[in-house]
Protein backbone atom coordinates (compact mmCIF):
# COMPACT_ATOMS: atom_id res chain seq x y z
CA MET A 1 -7.33 -36.83 -34.44
CA GLN A 2 -4.65 -36.61 -31.75
CA THR A 3 -5.53 -35.27 -28.33
CA PRO A 4 -4.00 -31.88 -27.41
CA TYR A 5 -2.04 -31.39 -24.20
CA PHE A 6 -1.45 -28.52 -21.81
CA PHE A 7 1.74 -27.68 -19.92
CA GLY A 8 1.10 -26.80 -16.27
CA TYR A 9 3.81 -25.03 -14.26
CA GLY A 10 1.97 -23.88 -11.10
CA SER A 11 -1.08 -25.32 -9.35
CA LEU A 12 -1.66 -27.71 -12.28
CA VAL A 13 1.51 -29.55 -11.20
CA ASN A 14 -0.45 -30.61 -8.12
CA ARG A 15 -2.56 -33.55 -9.38
CA GLN A 16 -4.97 -33.07 -6.46
CA THR A 17 -6.23 -29.86 -8.13
CA HIS A 18 -7.41 -31.55 -11.36
CA ASN A 19 -8.37 -34.87 -12.92
CA TYR A 20 -6.69 -34.65 -16.33
CA PRO A 21 -5.60 -38.10 -17.54
CA LYS A 22 -2.12 -39.30 -18.35
CA ALA A 23 -0.28 -36.39 -16.78
CA GLN A 24 3.48 -36.70 -17.06
CA GLN A 25 6.54 -34.72 -16.10
CA ALA A 26 7.91 -32.33 -18.70
CA GLN A 27 10.25 -29.41 -19.25
CA LEU A 28 9.58 -26.16 -21.08
CA GLN A 29 12.69 -24.57 -22.58
CA GLY A 30 13.06 -20.83 -23.16
CA TRP A 31 10.51 -19.79 -20.52
CA ARG A 32 10.55 -18.86 -16.84
CA ARG A 33 7.88 -18.53 -14.13
CA VAL A 34 7.06 -15.09 -12.77
CA TRP A 35 4.68 -13.66 -10.19
CA ARG A 36 2.67 -11.20 -12.34
CA GLN A 37 1.32 -8.20 -10.45
CA THR A 38 -1.86 -6.62 -11.87
CA THR A 39 -4.69 -4.33 -10.82
CA LEU A 40 -7.16 -7.03 -11.93
CA ARG A 41 -6.99 -8.95 -8.65
CA PRO A 42 -5.63 -8.17 -5.21
CA ARG A 43 -3.02 -10.95 -5.53
CA PRO A 44 -0.38 -11.84 -8.12
CA PHE A 45 -0.71 -14.57 -10.74
CA LEU A 46 1.90 -17.24 -11.29
CA THR A 47 2.58 -17.09 -15.03
CA VAL A 48 5.31 -17.77 -17.57
CA GLU A 49 7.21 -15.49 -19.90
CA PRO A 50 9.84 -16.10 -22.57
CA CYS A 51 13.39 -16.16 -21.20
CA ALA A 52 16.29 -17.35 -23.36
CA GLY A 53 18.40 -20.02 -21.70
CA SER A 54 15.82 -20.80 -19.01
CA THR A 55 14.07 -24.15 -18.51
CA ILE A 56 11.23 -24.92 -16.12
CA THR A 57 9.65 -28.19 -15.08
CA GLY A 58 5.96 -28.97 -14.89
CA LEU A 59 3.39 -31.48 -16.10
CA ILE A 60 1.77 -32.05 -19.44
CA ALA A 61 -1.63 -33.71 -19.59
CA GLN A 62 -4.22 -34.54 -22.19
CA VAL A 63 -7.24 -32.36 -22.83
CA PRO A 64 -9.83 -35.08 -23.55
CA ASN A 65 -12.01 -34.62 -26.64
CA HIS A 66 -10.31 -31.28 -27.36
CA ASP A 67 -12.60 -29.83 -24.66
CA TRP A 68 -10.71 -26.76 -23.48
CA GLN A 69 -13.78 -25.18 -21.87
CA ALA A 70 -13.20 -26.32 -18.26
CA LEU A 71 -9.49 -25.55 -18.33
CA ASP A 72 -10.04 -22.18 -20.04
CA GLN A 73 -12.59 -21.34 -17.35
CA ARG A 74 -10.15 -22.31 -14.57
CA GLU A 75 -7.47 -20.16 -16.19
CA ALA A 76 -9.90 -17.37 -17.20
CA VAL A 77 -7.54 -14.38 -16.91
CA TYR A 78 -4.76 -16.15 -18.81
CA ASP A 79 -4.12 -16.36 -22.56
CA ARG A 80 -3.79 -19.91 -23.90
CA ILE A 81 -0.86 -20.17 -26.31
CA LEU A 82 0.86 -22.98 -28.20
CA VAL A 83 4.39 -23.84 -27.06
CA ARG A 84 6.85 -25.88 -29.07
CA SER A 85 9.83 -26.39 -26.80
CA VAL A 86 8.42 -29.03 -24.43
CA THR A 87 10.23 -32.25 -23.59
CA ALA A 88 8.20 -34.96 -21.82
CA SER A 89 9.70 -37.52 -19.44
CA ALA A 90 7.61 -40.38 -20.81
CA PRO A 91 7.34 -41.30 -24.47
CA SER A 92 4.48 -39.44 -26.07
CA ASN A 93 3.82 -37.52 -29.23
CA PRO A 94 1.14 -34.91 -28.52
CA ALA A 95 -0.37 -33.18 -31.53
CA SER A 96 0.04 -29.85 -29.75
CA ILE A 97 0.89 -28.48 -26.32
CA SER A 98 -0.52 -25.22 -24.98
CA THR A 99 0.19 -23.31 -21.81
CA TYR A 100 -1.37 -20.32 -20.11
CA THR A 101 0.27 -16.94 -19.67
CA VAL A 102 -0.63 -13.46 -18.46
CA PRO A 103 1.47 -11.07 -20.58
CA PRO A 104 2.63 -7.92 -18.76
CA GLU A 105 0.81 -5.66 -21.21
CA LYS A 106 -2.56 -7.37 -20.66
CA TYR A 107 -3.32 -5.68 -17.32
CA PRO A 108 -1.74 -2.64 -15.65
CA ALA A 109 0.59 -3.20 -12.71
CA PRO A 110 -0.48 -1.92 -9.28
CA ASN A 111 1.31 0.99 -7.61
CA LYS A 112 2.33 -1.28 -4.73
CA PRO A 113 2.95 -5.06 -4.97
CA HIS A 114 0.10 -7.31 -3.85
CA ALA A 115 0.83 -10.17 -1.45
CA ILE A 116 1.24 -13.73 -2.73
CA LEU A 117 -1.23 -16.08 -1.04
CA LEU A 118 0.59 -18.70 1.02
CA SER A 119 -2.28 -21.16 0.42
CA TYR A 120 -1.66 -20.85 -3.34
CA LEU A 121 2.11 -21.17 -2.98
CA ASP A 122 1.63 -24.21 -0.71
CA VAL A 123 -0.44 -25.99 -3.40
CA VAL A 124 2.18 -25.30 -6.05
CA VAL A 125 5.13 -26.41 -3.92
CA GLN A 126 3.26 -29.52 -2.71
CA GLY A 127 2.83 -30.51 -6.35
CA TYR A 128 6.53 -29.98 -7.06
CA LEU A 129 7.51 -31.98 -3.97
CA GLN A 130 5.28 -34.88 -5.05
CA GLU A 131 6.41 -34.82 -8.68
CA PHE A 132 10.06 -33.74 -8.52
CA GLY A 133 11.15 -34.23 -4.90
CA THR A 134 12.98 -31.67 -2.78
CA THR A 135 15.50 -30.83 -5.53
CA GLY A 136 12.74 -30.05 -8.05
CA ALA A 137 10.72 -28.08 -5.49
CA ALA A 138 13.80 -26.06 -4.54
CA ALA A 139 14.32 -25.35 -8.25
CA PHE A 140 10.77 -23.94 -8.38
CA PHE A 141 11.90 -21.16 -6.04
CA THR A 142 15.11 -20.41 -7.97
CA THR A 143 13.49 -20.49 -11.44
CA THR A 144 10.64 -18.16 -10.49
CA VAL A 145 11.03 -14.38 -10.37
CA GLY A 146 8.96 -11.73 -8.63
CA TRP A 147 9.58 -12.72 -5.01
CA ASN A 148 9.76 -9.03 -4.01
CA ALA A 149 6.08 -9.21 -3.02
CA PRO A 150 5.14 -10.01 0.57
CA ILE A 151 3.54 -13.38 1.39
CA ARG A 152 0.05 -13.35 2.97
CA ASP A 153 -0.18 -16.20 5.52
CA ASP A 154 -3.72 -17.48 4.95
CA ARG A 155 -3.04 -21.13 5.90
CA GLN A 156 -5.59 -21.17 8.73
CA THR A 157 -8.33 -19.69 6.52
CA PRO A 158 -7.23 -20.33 2.92
CA LEU A 159 -8.33 -17.81 0.31
CA TYR A 160 -7.08 -19.93 -2.59
CA PRO A 161 -10.05 -21.98 -3.89
CA ARG A 162 -8.02 -25.16 -4.58
CA SER A 163 -6.08 -25.13 -1.31
CA GLN A 164 -4.83 -28.48 0.01
CA ARG A 165 -3.80 -29.85 3.38
CA LEU A 166 -0.03 -30.12 3.57
CA LEU A 167 2.10 -32.43 5.66
CA ALA A 168 4.20 -30.75 8.34
CA SER A 169 7.32 -31.56 6.30
CA GLU A 170 5.79 -29.79 3.28
CA THR A 171 4.93 -26.61 5.21
CA ASP A 172 8.41 -26.68 6.80
CA PHE A 173 9.93 -26.91 3.30
CA VAL A 174 7.94 -23.89 2.06
CA ASP A 175 8.68 -21.86 5.19
CA CYS A 176 12.41 -22.68 5.02
CA HIS A 177 12.68 -21.51 1.39
CA LEU A 178 10.74 -18.33 2.05
CA ALA A 179 13.06 -17.57 4.98
CA LYS A 180 16.16 -18.25 2.82
CA MET A 181 14.86 -15.74 0.27
CA GLY A 182 14.08 -13.17 2.99
CA CYS A 183 10.40 -12.93 2.04
CA GLU A 184 8.19 -10.75 4.22
CA ILE A 185 5.36 -12.76 5.76
CA LEU A 186 2.13 -10.91 6.53
CA THR A 187 -0.35 -12.39 9.00
């Protein structure tokens, strides 16, 4: 029986947030990343939604022994779905690849946008910098929608449970891209 894989497009791109074996770079065609606003939590979720003509990068990794329990628990508010349009950078032939999504109809949207946690965004961008360099990390910003929400600067006291320490060059990269996009930063 072949081992299933997952496609990670957010914090799962940062290998420091998990220990899944044989992770490799991949692309998912026909999808885009979006900051999903819900009343479920006081912060948006990074998710994916179908989008013709769009391609995003991320990582695929094995789910050993078909044990989805730990990953499903980590991604508890998301729906796990099979995706078919994944291209991996290294030769592999996974039996199946799933990803996690929060469809817009699953939870109601708030009246006012919640702030994106900077500690969460930092983890995601750090992963993209490590995996895809500055060009790939810059593409994360341009291939993600929903940047109309403010950014909550929680770097000194991170609220994101898998927060990581960033190099000064990494925080400068994040800050520069947020400034280019005109994002409002809340302290």
